[in-house]
Amino acid sequence: MASRYDRAITVFSPDGHLFQVEYAQEAVKKGSTAVGIRGTNIVVLGVEKKSVAKLQDERTVRKICALDDHVCMAFAVLTIFVGLTADARVVINRACVECQSHKLTVEDPVTVEYITRFIATLKQKYTQSNGRRPFGISALIVGFDDDGISRLYQTDPSGTYHAWKANAIGRSAKTVREFLEKNYTEDAIASDSEAIKLAIKALLEVVQSGGKNIELAIIRRNQPLKRRDFTTLPRLASNS
Amino acid sequence: MAATFFGEVVKAPCRAGTEDEEEEEEGRRETPEDREVRQQLARKREVRLLRRQTKTSLEVSLLEKYPCSKFIIAIGNNAVAFLSSFVMNSGVWEEVGCAKLWNEWCRTTDTTHLSSTEAFCVFYHLKSNPLVFLCQCSCYVAEDQQYQWLEKVFGSCPRKNMQITILTCRHVTDYKTSESTGSLPSPFLRALKTQNFKDSACCPLLEQPNIVHDLPAAVLSYCQVWKIPAILYLCYTDVMKLDLITVEAFKPILSTRSLKGLVKNIPQSTEILKKLMTTNEIQSNIYT
């Protein structure tokens, strides 16, 4: 049945599936695992770094990107896209432009929800256009708004977006989500170090080579973004 | 030829019968060169069983040369990794032969110097109990080679007093179900057994309308025809390359009669499996 209705994005199957969108969600599962956790005073994004070729410059393989960096207030809206790299680059560029355009127009930085809605709307447009295919990416978007409350949103190729307390995307995301469901408690996220440990432990459930390939990005309220890689992780993880 | 709305080009049916008949007649005439090319290709695609140490071919089929009571076959890299870390690690296994074959997906040429990552098909037996056999098949056996592979391994008249266990993986999107693939608990196991296999499986049986493909299907069909007790454990996963969680999904099989007595040290096996994972290949730049 699927083969007759999965060639074009603009065709529904008789039982209501948009197969190209569902196949785009399979493309997301080919990317490495990413986890996002929203604590009371902290947001954490963790990702499995992929192994790069010997001659490839590792600095050009960026996974966690700041969509907007407010220099005077030291806030940031962080995102991680999982799925097709090229699609991620295109969407990040559009989102960065939108952040600046919003600031110029209304003289206020974007809220996390605003930029998430922008990205989700962009993705949805590509599920309804002839001659185009959906973006093969899911995103985790984190940050603090003006009111000081931490936010975590997730978008997927269909253009839906939802707020989460903790979520995972990419390969073996289900296993990580199940771990988070068991271990995410209000106590666990009340302290910053506990939230960071939870992100590391969640990733260690599925990361193939132990802690060596984990990269973290941390934003605490009113503090600038901090990035951590495997050299500093053992100290963070051992504080338990 | 006609173009559809989506831009595919399909062959339009032709009601003028005479045109087609002429084309078919031309195709039927085979030149000696064509015959020569076909024979060369058949020779190239031949499946050969040989002993790597002595560089000699096996004159008879493997199981005619060596009697066997238990045969475990792993097909695919995750199944091979499972047997390597849990079964081969728990005993001393001696290589008795390997299958050399060539096809568009498996272009092995040199059989003597093989690294552990080469796609190949190697047979072992347990030194302490030579009736127990193991096959690690990480190459693709094409449809036209499967029957040859079966003949070279089992022979034309196999013994019935042996038990075969096959382990393999398949992508979860091949699993036909009314649920959406997102809600399936992948990786998960399903089993399919021949009529003569009387023991119970350690997981649910494969539901209709799902079918088995490729070499595992060929082995099961062969066993069903020759009334050999055989069971296939099929792991549906969303990560087809070497993956820790997929390999660990095979663990329930360790408690079945097929593998009982062959596995000794499970915690050590898990460590060996993790080491196998660290030598993984560079990830593609297409996916972030």
mmCIF file of C-alpha atoms in Angstrom, chain B:
data_model
loop_
_atom_site.group_PDB
_atom_site.id
_atom_site.type_symbol
_atom_site.label_atom_id
_atom_site.label_comp_id
_atom_site.label_asym_id
_atom_site.label_seq_id
_atom_site.Cartn_x
_atom_site.Cartn_y
_atom_site.Cartn_z
ATOM 1 C CA MET B 1 6.979 5.191 -22.590
ATOM 2 C CA ALA B 2 4.872 7.643 -20.648
ATOM 3 C CA ALA B 3 5.580 10.119 -17.852
ATOM 4 C CA THR B 4 3.335 10.100 -14.781
ATOM 5 C CA PHE B 5 2.250 13.123 -12.791
ATOM 6 C CA PHE B 6 5.154 12.621 -10.395
ATOM 7 C CA GLY B 7 7.766 12.509 -13.134
ATOM 8 C CA GLU B 8 8.341 8.739 -13.187
ATOM 9 C CA VAL B 9 8.779 7.196 -16.618
ATOM 10 C CA VAL B 10 6.832 3.963 -17.045
ATOM 11 C CA LYS B 11 6.407 1.636 -19.960
ATOM 12 C CA ALA B 12 2.976 2.146 -21.467
ATOM 13 C CA PRO B 13 1.243 -1.073 -22.570
ATOM 14 C CA CYS B 14 1.282 -1.435 -26.339
ATOM 15 C CA ARG B 15 -1.788 -2.828 -28.118
ATOM 16 C CA ALA B 16 0.057 -3.123 -31.433
ATOM 17 C CA GLY B 17 1.289 -6.681 -30.898
ATOM 18 C CA THR B 18 3.630 -6.900 -33.912
ATOM 19 C CA GLU B 19 6.146 -4.327 -32.630
ATOM 20 C CA ASP B 20 6.800 -6.232 -29.390
ATOM 21 C CA GLU B 21 7.178 -9.622 -31.086
ATOM 22 C CA GLU B 22 10.022 -8.375 -33.283
ATOM 23 C CA GLU B 23 11.919 -7.004 -30.299
ATOM 24 C CA GLU B 24 11.532 -10.263 -28.373
ATOM 25 C CA GLU B 25 12.856 -12.389 -31.231
ATOM 26 C CA GLU B 26 15.996 -10.268 -31.447
ATOM 27 C CA GLY B 27 16.588 -10.700 -27.737
ATOM 28 C CA ARG B 28 16.334 -14.506 -27.962
ATOM 29 C CA ARG B 29 19.205 -14.940 -30.383
ATOM 30 C CA GLU B 30 22.306 -15.592 -28.256
ATOM 31 C CA THR B 31 25.774 -15.259 -29.758
ATOM 32 C CA PRO B 32 28.729 -17.436 -28.723
ATOM 33 C CA GLU B 33 30.230 -14.342 -27.090
ATOM 34 C CA ASP B 34 27.123 -13.912 -24.950
ATOM 35 C CA ARG B 35 27.321 -17.564 -23.925
ATOM 36 C CA GLU B 36 31.009 -17.179 -23.046
ATOM 37 C CA VAL B 37 30.307 -14.080 -20.946
ATOM 38 C CA ARG B 38 27.448 -15.837 -19.157
ATOM 39 C CA GLN B 39 29.644 -18.825 -18.334
ATOM 40 C CA GLN B 40 32.448 -16.597 -17.086
ATOM 41 C CA LEU B 41 30.024 -14.747 -14.859
ATOM 42 C CA ALA B 42 28.635 -18.030 -13.517
ATOM 43 C CA ARG B 43 32.195 -19.195 -12.699
ATOM 44 C CA LYS B 44 32.951 -15.903 -10.964
ATOM 45 C CA ARG B 45 29.769 -16.133 -8.877
ATOM 46 C CA GLU B 46 30.442 -19.706 -7.820
ATOM 47 C CA VAL B 47 30.440 -20.335 -4.075
ATOM 48 C CA ARG B 48 33.585 -22.151 -2.914
ATOM 49 C CA LEU B 49 34.308 -23.644 0.474
ATOM 50 C CA LEU B 50 37.955 -23.801 1.383
ATOM 51 C CA ARG B 51 40.415 -24.203 4.226
ATOM 52 C CA ARG B 52 42.417 -20.996 4.600
ATOM 53 C CA GLN B 53 45.382 -22.648 6.288
ATOM 54 C CA THR B 54 46.031 -25.169 3.510
ATOM 55 C CA LYS B 55 44.489 -23.032 0.718
ATOM 56 C CA THR B 56 42.614 -26.115 -0.537
ATOM 57 C CA SER B 57 38.957 -26.465 -1.428
ATOM 58 C CA LEU B 58 36.714 -28.820 0.481
ATOM 59 C CA GLU B 59 35.873 -31.720 -1.824
ATOM 60 C CA VAL B 60 32.640 -32.606 -0.049
ATOM 61 C CA SER B 61 30.142 -30.429 1.772
ATOM 62 C CA LEU B 62 31.113 -29.176 5.222
ATOM 63 C CA LEU B 63 28.602 -31.221 7.208
ATOM 64 C CA GLU B 64 29.365 -34.377 5.220
ATOM 65 C CA LYS B 65 33.019 -33.999 6.206
ATOM 66 C CA TYR B 66 32.352 -33.107 9.848
ATOM 67 C CA PRO B 67 29.439 -34.600 11.805
ATOM 68 C CA CYS B 68 27.324 -31.998 13.580
ATOM 69 C CA SER B 69 24.680 -32.019 16.293
ATOM 70 C CA LYS B 70 24.295 -28.270 16.830
ATOM 71 C CA PHE B 71 24.822 -25.525 14.270
ATOM 72 C CA ILE B 72 24.514 -21.828 15.095
ATOM 73 C CA ILE B 73 24.544 -19.422 12.153
ATOM 74 C CA ALA B 74 24.913 -15.653 12.589
ATOM 75 C CA ILE B 75 24.056 -13.559 9.540
ATOM 76 C CA GLY B 76 24.709 -9.806 9.584
ATOM 77 C CA ASN B 77 27.124 -7.716 11.622
ATOM 78 C CA ASN B 78 25.045 -7.385 14.800
ATOM 79 C CA ALA B 79 24.363 -11.128 15.021
ATOM 80 C CA VAL B 80 28.068 -11.821 14.314
ATOM 81 C CA ALA B 81 29.117 -9.398 17.076
ATOM 82 C CA PHE B 82 26.734 -11.130 19.504
ATOM 83 C CA LEU B 83 28.207 -14.568 18.827
ATOM 84 C CA SER B 84 31.774 -13.212 18.875
ATOM 85 C CA SER B 85 31.453 -11.637 22.290
ATOM 86 C CA PHE B 86 29.131 -14.069 24.073
ATOM 87 C CA VAL B 87 29.758 -17.489 22.530
ATOM 88 C CA MET B 88 33.183 -17.486 20.900
ATOM 89 C CA ASN B 89 34.652 -15.806 23.922
ATOM 90 C CA SER B 90 33.484 -18.601 26.221
ATOM 91 C CA GLY B 91 35.337 -21.501 24.595
ATOM 92 C CA VAL B 92 38.086 -22.425 22.188
ATOM 93 C CA TRP B 93 36.817 -22.495 18.624
ATOM 94 C CA GLU B 94 38.785 -23.835 15.686
ATOM 95 C CA GLU B 95 38.234 -22.625 12.139
ATOM 96 C CA VAL B 96 37.279 -25.481 9.819
ATOM 97 C CA GLY B 97 36.555 -23.604 6.625
ATOM 98 C CA CYS B 98 35.339 -20.459 4.972
ATOM 99 C CA ALA B 99 33.012 -19.689 2.082
ATOM 100 C CA LYS B 100 34.450 -17.570 -0.680
ATOM 101 C CA LEU B 101 31.976 -15.828 -2.922
ATOM 102 C CA TRP B 102 31.743 -12.810 -5.158
ATOM 103 C CA ASN B 103 28.732 -10.684 -5.988
ATOM 104 C CA GLU B 104 27.983 -7.007 -6.520
ATOM 105 C CA TRP B 105 27.831 -6.348 -2.753
ATOM 106 C CA CYS B 106 30.538 -8.705 -1.537
ATOM 107 C CA ARG B 107 33.676 -8.431 -3.626
ATOM 108 C CA THR B 108 36.119 -10.556 -1.627
ATOM 109 C CA THR B 109 39.175 -11.602 -3.587
ATOM 110 C CA ASP B 110 41.941 -12.537 -1.162
ATOM 111 C CA THR B 111 40.981 -15.368 1.139
ATOM 112 C CA THR B 112 44.263 -15.816 3.023
ATOM 113 C CA HIS B 113 44.754 -12.434 4.641
ATOM 114 C CA LEU B 114 41.449 -11.474 6.146
ATOM 115 C CA SER B 115 41.075 -8.829 8.834
ATOM 116 C CA SER B 116 38.329 -9.168 11.401
ATOM 117 C CA THR B 117 36.308 -6.470 9.648
ATOM 118 C CA GLU B 118 36.262 -8.171 6.221
ATOM 119 C CA ALA B 119 32.892 -9.278 5.003
ATOM 120 C CA PHE B 120 33.145 -13.051 4.869
ATOM 121 C CA CYS B 121 31.644 -16.341 5.896
ATOM 122 C CA VAL B 122 33.700 -18.436 8.338
ATOM 123 C CA PHE B 123 32.898 -21.784 9.974
ATOM 124 C CA TYR B 124 34.172 -22.931 13.366
ATOM 125 C CA HIS B 125 33.741 -25.921 15.633
ATOM 126 C CA LEU B 126 34.192 -26.128 19.377
ATOM 127 C CA LYS B 127 37.459 -27.851 20.256
ATOM 128 C CA SER B 128 36.033 -29.437 23.419
ATOM 129 C CA ASN B 129 32.964 -30.727 21.530
ATOM 130 C CA PRO B 130 33.587 -30.923 17.762
ATOM 131 C CA LEU B 131 29.911 -31.666 17.071
ATOM 132 C CA VAL B 132 29.029 -28.037 17.809
ATOM 133 C CA PHE B 133 29.437 -25.719 14.815
ATOM 134 C CA LEU B 134 29.225 -21.995 14.387
ATOM 135 C CA CYS B 135 29.045 -19.858 11.251
ATOM 136 C CA GLN B 136 29.819 -16.118 11.145
ATOM 137 C CA CYS B 137 28.420 -14.741 7.906
ATOM 138 C CA SER B 138 28.858 -10.999 7.467
ATOM 139 C CA CYS B 139 28.759 -10.991 3.667
ATOM 140 C CA TYR B 140 25.689 -10.759 1.496
ATOM 141 C CA VAL B 141 24.797 -13.997 -0.283
ATOM 142 C CA ALA B 142 22.873 -13.173 -3.469
ATOM 143 C CA GLU B 143 19.708 -15.030 -4.494
ATOM 144 C CA ASP B 144 21.436 -17.046 -7.205
ATOM 145 C CA GLN B 145 24.178 -18.111 -4.756
ATOM 146 C CA GLN B 146 22.020 -19.192 -1.841
ATOM 147 C CA TYR B 147 21.286 -22.693 -3.133
ATOM 148 C CA GLN B 148 24.983 -23.251 -3.878
ATOM 149 C CA TRP B 149 25.862 -22.064 -0.362
ATOM 150 C CA LEU B 150 23.368 -24.539 1.119
ATOM 151 C CA GLU B 151 24.681 -27.408 -0.965
ATOM 152 C CA LYS B 152 28.305 -26.626 -0.091
ATOM 153 C CA VAL B 153 27.506 -26.412 3.621
ATOM 154 C CA PHE B 154 24.763 -28.988 4.178
ATOM 155 C CA GLY B 155 25.240 -31.256 1.190
ATOM 156 C CA SER B 156 22.580 -32.829 -1.006
ATOM 157 C CA CYS B 157 21.351 -35.257 1.660
ATOM 158 C CA PRO B 158 21.753 -33.712 5.113
ATOM 159 C CA ARG B 159 21.518 -35.585 8.420
ATOM 160 C CA LYS B 160 18.349 -34.907 10.372
ATOM 161 C CA ASN B 161 19.736 -35.372 13.881
ATOM 162 C CA MET B 162 21.058 -31.857 14.269
ATOM 163 C CA GLN B 163 19.568 -28.616 15.456
ATOM 164 C CA ILE B 164 20.065 -25.338 13.617
ATOM 165 C CA THR B 165 19.793 -21.874 15.169
ATOM 166 C CA ILE B 166 19.967 -18.808 12.943
ATOM 167 C CA LEU B 167 20.418 -15.247 14.199
ATOM 168 C CA THR B 168 19.893 -12.208 12.012
ATOM 169 C CA CYS B 169 18.641 -8.616 11.961
ATOM 170 C CA ARG B 170 16.187 -6.677 9.868
ATOM 171 C CA HIS B 171 15.205 -3.006 9.814
ATOM 172 C CA VAL B 172 12.089 -2.269 11.872
ATOM 173 C CA THR B 173 10.411 -0.550 8.917
ATOM 174 C CA ASP B 174 10.154 -3.995 7.268
ATOM 175 C CA TYR B 175 7.964 -5.174 10.147
ATOM 176 C CA LYS B 176 4.346 -5.048 9.039
ATOM 177 C CA THR B 177 1.997 -4.108 11.817
ATOM 178 C CA SER B 178 -1.038 -1.948 12.398
ATOM 179 C CA GLU B 179 0.929 0.115 14.974
ATOM 180 C CA SER B 180 3.172 2.941 13.772
ATOM 181 C CA THR B 181 6.906 2.158 13.779
ATOM 182 C CA GLY B 182 7.486 4.956 16.267
ATOM 183 C CA SER B 183 5.575 3.087 18.958
ATOM 184 C CA LEU B 184 7.336 -0.281 18.460
ATOM 185 C CA PRO B 185 9.779 -1.255 21.242
ATOM 186 C CA SER B 186 12.727 -1.678 18.881
ATOM 187 C CA PRO B 187 14.969 -3.529 19.000
ATOM 188 C CA PHE B 188 12.794 -6.595 19.578
ATOM 189 C CA LEU B 189 13.041 -10.304 18.779
ATOM 190 C CA ARG B 190 10.760 -12.545 16.783
ATOM 191 C CA ALA B 191 11.189 -16.263 16.064
ATOM 192 C CA LEU B 192 10.276 -18.548 13.175
ATOM 193 C CA LYS B 193 10.770 -22.301 13.406
ATOM 194 C CA THR B 194 10.459 -25.405 11.238
ATOM 195 C CA GLN B 195 7.842 -28.048 11.896
ATOM 196 C CA ASN B 196 10.357 -30.450 13.447
ATOM 197 C CA PHE B 197 11.608 -27.943 16.010
ATOM 198 C CA LYS B 198 9.791 -28.962 19.163
ATOM 199 C CA ASP B 199 11.335 -26.663 21.804
ATOM 200 C CA SER B 200 9.751 -23.334 22.616
ATOM 201 C CA ALA B 201 11.211 -20.028 21.465
ATOM 202 C CA CYS B 202 12.357 -17.387 23.955
ATOM 203 C CA CYS B 203 10.299 -14.705 22.219
ATOM 204 C CA PRO B 204 6.978 -14.396 20.322
ATOM 205 C CA LEU B 205 6.726 -16.051 16.922
ATOM 206 C CA LEU B 206 6.839 -13.904 13.799
ATOM 207 C CA GLU B 207 3.303 -12.773 13.011
ATOM 208 C CA GLN B 208 1.738 -12.807 9.566
ATOM 209 C CA PRO B 209 2.046 -11.141 7.025
ATOM 210 C CA ASN B 210 5.756 -10.680 7.861
ATOM 211 C CA ILE B 211 8.202 -12.820 5.912
ATOM 212 C CA VAL B 212 11.887 -13.654 6.186
ATOM 213 C CA HIS B 213 14.305 -12.748 3.367
ATOM 214 C CA ASP B 214 17.704 -13.693 1.929
ATOM 215 C CA LEU B 215 20.024 -16.361 3.352
ATOM 216 C CA PRO B 216 18.125 -16.908 6.644
ATOM 217 C CA ALA B 217 14.998 -17.693 4.605
ATOM 218 C CA ALA B 218 16.951 -20.055 2.350
ATOM 219 C CA VAL B 219 18.380 -21.955 5.352
ATOM 220 C CA LEU B 220 14.976 -22.223 7.065
ATOM 221 C CA SER B 221 13.275 -23.413 3.865
ATOM 222 C CA TYR B 222 16.015 -25.995 3.334
ATOM 223 C CA CYS B 223 15.593 -27.257 6.911
ATOM 224 C CA GLN B 224 11.812 -27.414 6.547
ATOM 225 C CA VAL B 225 12.086 -29.453 3.344
ATOM 226 C CA TRP B 226 14.648 -31.857 4.851
ATOM 227 C CA LYS B 227 12.756 -32.047 8.190
ATOM 228 C CA ILE B 228 15.680 -30.646 10.213
ATOM 229 C CA PRO B 229 14.706 -28.881 13.473
ATOM 230 C CA ALA B 230 15.671 -25.237 12.997
ATOM 231 C CA ILE B 231 14.755 -21.903 14.534
ATOM 232 C CA LEU B 232 15.437 -18.370 13.320
ATOM 233 C CA TYR B 233 15.708 -15.483 15.783
ATOM 234 C CA LEU B 234 15.093 -12.237 13.932
ATOM 235 C CA CYS B 235 15.902 -8.947 15.635
ATOM 236 C CA TYR B 236 14.008 -5.948 14.283
ATOM 237 C CA THR B 237 16.042 -2.815 14.915
ATOM 238 C CA ASP B 238 16.213 0.761 13.709
ATOM 239 C CA VAL B 239 20.019 0.756 13.640
ATOM 240 C CA MET B 240 21.324 -1.700 11.054
ATOM 241 C CA LYS B 241 25.006 -0.934 11.569
ATOM 242 C CA LEU B 242 26.944 -2.330 14.547
ATOM 243 C CA ASP B 243 25.064 -1.146 17.628
ATOM 244 C CA LEU B 244 25.363 -2.110 21.308
ATOM 245 C CA ILE B 245 21.636 -2.016 22.040
ATOM 246 C CA THR B 246 20.763 -4.152 19.006
ATOM 247 C CA VAL B 247 23.380 -6.769 19.904
ATOM 248 C CA GLU B 248 22.148 -6.883 23.504
ATOM 249 C CA ALA B 249 18.614 -7.522 22.232
ATOM 250 C CA PHE B 250 19.779 -11.063 21.371
ATOM 251 C CA LYS B 251 20.548 -11.788 25.045
ATOM 252 C CA PRO B 252 17.296 -13.744 25.788
ATOM 253 C CA ILE B 253 18.597 -16.450 23.421
ATOM 254 C CA LEU B 254 21.405 -17.213 25.903
ATOM 255 C CA SER B 255 18.911 -19.023 28.125
ATOM 256 C CA THR B 256 17.570 -21.295 25.362
ATOM 257 C CA ARG B 257 18.683 -24.876 24.770
ATOM 258 C CA SER B 258 20.419 -23.806 21.556
ATOM 259 C CA LEU B 259 23.056 -21.780 23.395
ATOM 260 C CA LYS B 260 22.939 -23.319 26.868
ATOM 261 C CA GLY B 261 26.302 -24.595 27.973
ATOM 262 C CA LEU B 262 28.113 -22.541 25.371
ATOM 263 C CA VAL B 263 28.132 -19.245 27.277
ATOM 264 C CA LYS B 264 30.154 -18.940 30.463
ATOM 265 C CA ASN B 265 31.033 -15.427 31.453
ATOM 266 C CA ILE B 266 28.347 -12.890 30.596
ATOM 267 C CA PRO B 267 29.811 -9.737 32.315
ATOM 268 C CA GLN B 268 33.142 -10.322 30.584
ATOM 269 C CA SER B 269 31.332 -10.807 27.278
ATOM 270 C CA THR B 270 29.587 -7.447 27.708
ATOM 271 C CA GLU B 271 33.007 -5.791 28.162
ATOM 272 C CA ILE B 272 34.337 -7.476 25.027
ATOM 273 C CA LEU B 273 31.266 -6.294 23.138
ATOM 274 C CA LYS B 274 31.892 -2.686 24.238
ATOM 275 C CA LYS B 275 35.491 -2.985 22.973
ATOM 276 C CA LEU B 276 34.182 -4.232 19.600
ATOM 277 C CA MET B 277 32.019 -1.104 19.414
ATOM 278 C CA THR B 278 34.901 1.302 19.983
ATOM 279 C CA THR B 279 36.532 0.208 16.748
ATOM 280 C CA ASN B 280 33.550 1.491 14.793
ATOM 281 C CA GLU B 281 33.795 3.176 11.459
ATOM 282 C CA ILE B 282 33.872 6.936 10.849
ATOM 283 C CA GLN B 283 30.337 8.242 10.661
ATOM 284 C CA SER B 284 29.010 9.715 7.450
ATOM 285 C CA ASN B 285 28.974 13.500 7.019
ATOM 286 C CA ILE B 286 25.455 13.398 5.617
ATOM 287 C CA TYR B 287 23.868 12.795 9.010
ATOM 288 C CA THR B 288 24.631 14.934 11.989
#
